[in-house]
Coordinates of C-alpha atoms in Angstrom, one line a residue:
M238 CA 0.0 0.0 0.0
P239 CA 1.3 3.5 -0.8
E240 CA 2.5 5.8 1.9
P241 CA 0.0 8.4 2.9
V242 CA 0.7 11.9 1.5
L243 CA 0.1 15.2 3.3
V244 CA -2.6 17.2 1.5
A245 CA -4.2 20.6 2.0
L246 CA -7.6 21.8 0.7
A247 CA -9.3 25.2 0.8
L248 CA -13.0 25.5 1.3
G249 CA -15.2 28.5 0.9
G250 CA -18.6 29.7 -0.1
N251 CA -21.0 32.7 -0.1
L252 CA -24.5 31.3 -0.9
G253 CA -27.0 29.8 1.5
P254 CA -26.1 28.5 5.0
V255 CA -22.4 28.7 4.3
A256 CA -21.1 27.9 7.8
S257 CA -23.2 24.7 8.0
T258 CA -22.2 23.8 4.4
L259 CA -18.5 24.2 5.3
R260 CA -18.9 22.1 8.4
W261 CA -20.7 19.4 6.3
A262 CA -17.8 19.4 3.7
Q263 CA -15.2 19.2 6.5
S264 CA -17.0 16.2 8.0
R265 CA -17.1 14.5 4.6
L266 CA -13.4 15.2 3.9
G267 CA -12.6 13.8 7.4
R268 CA -13.9 10.5 6.2
V269 CA -11.3 10.2 3.4
L270 CA -8.3 11.9 5.1
D271 CA -6.3 10.6 8.0
D272 CA -4.7 12.9 10.7
F273 CA -7.5 15.3 9.7
R274 CA -7.4 18.9 11.0
T275 CA -9.6 21.9 10.3
A276 CA -8.9 25.6 10.5
P277 CA -11.2 28.3 11.8
F278 CA -13.4 30.2 9.4
Y279 CA -12.4 33.6 7.9
R280 CA -14.7 36.1 6.3
T281 CA -13.4 37.8 3.1
A282 CA -14.9 40.1 0.4
A283 CA -15.7 38.3 -2.8
L284 CA -13.2 38.6 -5.7
A285 CA -15.8 39.7 -8.3
D286 CA -16.7 42.6 -10.5
A287 CA -20.3 42.6 -9.4
P288 CA -21.4 43.0 -5.8
Q289 CA -22.0 39.7 -4.0
P290 CA -22.0 38.4 -0.4
D291 CA -18.8 38.0 1.5
Y292 CA -17.2 34.5 1.6
L293 CA -16.5 32.3 4.5
N294 CA -13.2 30.4 4.0
T295 CA -11.3 27.7 5.8
A296 CA -8.7 25.0 5.1
V297 CA -8.2 21.4 6.0
L298 CA -5.1 19.3 6.3
G299 CA -4.7 15.5 6.3
R300 CA -3.1 12.5 4.9
T301 CA -4.3 10.3 2.1
V302 CA -3.3 7.4 -0.2
L303 CA -5.8 8.7 -2.8
P304 CA -4.0 9.9 -5.9
P305 CA -4.5 13.7 -6.8
D306 CA -7.1 13.0 -9.5
A307 CA -9.2 10.9 -7.1
L308 CA -9.0 13.6 -4.3
L309 CA -10.0 16.2 -6.9
A310 CA -13.0 14.1 -7.8
V311 CA -14.0 14.0 -4.1
A312 CA -13.8 17.8 -4.0
K313 CA -15.9 18.2 -7.1
A314 CA -18.5 15.7 -5.8
L315 CA -18.8 17.7 -2.6
E316 CA -19.3 20.9 -4.5
H317 CA -22.0 19.3 -6.6
A318 CA -23.7 17.8 -3.6
A319 CA -23.8 21.2 -2.0
G320 CA -25.6 22.7 -5.0
R321 CA -22.8 24.2 -7.0
R322 CA -23.3 24.2 -10.7
P323 CA -21.1 25.3 -13.6
G324 CA -21.0 29.1 -14.0
P325 CA -18.7 32.0 -14.6
R326 CA -15.4 32.2 -12.7
N327 CA -15.8 34.1 -9.3
A328 CA -19.6 33.7 -9.4
P329 CA -21.4 33.2 -6.1
R330 CA -21.4 29.6 -4.9
P331 CA -22.6 27.5 -2.0
L332 CA -19.2 25.6 -1.8
D333 CA -15.8 25.8 -3.4
V334 CA -13.3 23.1 -2.6
D335 CA -9.7 23.6 -4.0
L336 CA -6.9 21.1 -3.8
L337 CA -4.0 23.2 -2.6
L338 CA -1.2 20.7 -2.1
W339 CA -0.6 17.0 -2.6
G340 CA 2.7 16.3 -0.9
D341 CA 5.6 17.8 -2.8
L342 CA 4.0 17.1 -6.2
V343 CA 4.3 19.9 -8.8
L344 CA 1.8 19.3 -11.5
D345 CA 0.5 21.5 -14.4
R346 CA -2.4 20.0 -16.3
P347 CA -5.6 21.7 -17.6
E348 CA -7.7 20.0 -15.0
L349 CA -5.3 20.3 -12.0
T350 CA -2.3 22.4 -11.1
L351 CA -0.4 21.7 -7.9
P352 CA 0.4 23.5 -5.8
H353 CA -2.8 25.6 -6.5
P354 CA -1.7 28.4 -8.9
R355 CA -3.1 31.3 -6.7
L356 CA -2.3 29.8 -3.3
R357 CA 0.6 32.2 -2.7
E358 CA -1.3 35.4 -3.5
R359 CA -4.4 34.9 -1.4
R360 CA -4.6 35.7 2.3
F361 CA -8.0 34.0 2.6
V362 CA -6.2 30.7 1.7
L363 CA -2.9 31.2 3.5
Q364 CA -4.4 32.5 6.8
P365 CA -6.4 29.3 7.6
L366 CA -3.5 27.2 6.3
A367 CA -1.1 29.0 8.6
D368 CA -3.4 28.1 11.6
L369 CA -2.8 24.5 10.7
A370 CA 0.8 24.4 9.5
P371 CA 2.6 27.7 9.6
D372 CA 6.0 26.0 8.9
L373 CA 4.8 23.9 6.1
A374 CA 7.3 24.3 3.2
L375 CA 5.5 24.6 -0.2
P376 CA 6.9 23.2 -3.4
P377 CA 8.7 24.1 -5.6
D378 CA 10.9 26.5 -3.6
G379 CA 10.3 25.4 0.0
R380 CA 9.0 28.8 1.2
T381 CA 6.8 28.3 4.3
V382 CA 3.2 29.3 4.7
R383 CA 4.2 31.8 7.4
E384 CA 6.7 33.5 5.0
L385 CA 4.1 33.8 2.2
L386 CA 1.4 35.0 4.6
K387 CA 3.6 38.0 5.5
E388 CA 3.5 39.1 1.9
V389 CA -0.3 39.3 1.7
M390 CA -1.2 40.8 5.1
E391 CA -2.7 43.9 3.5
Q392 CA -5.6 41.8 2.2
R393 CA -8.7 42.1 4.4
V394 CA -9.5 38.8 6.2
E395 CA -11.5 38.7 9.4
R396 CA -11.9 35.7 11.7
G397 CA -15.5 34.7 11.5

């Protein structure tokens, strides 16, 4: 059996009962990840041209033997079960689940890029991840979550 790999996922949403949807998604991910840990929720403004509700965001960390594509399929199934349907980028959604890291894997494919391509520029992703693993070194350069978070502190993120 393969050795379990450390993975990180970001969860967010801004439609419907977001906090309960995030807790539901966390519980589902806890069924497929070992050594499962969850971060607190953070409230952030939506990244959109048109006005929309603020997002609640969080992160989860765990270990899995699932390959990246299988974990991505779990994430997409959770989004669908929560009511998310295809739509424009940055549109309001009940649940967004992004695979941030899968061990030290660096991958660039149309359906999956690892680490997540915007992980390093978004405080709403780095802040909850820092609550779980501030000294986690990210591929490909080994910079830590804590170091990267210092570079985006001007972005508004409120514990919520």
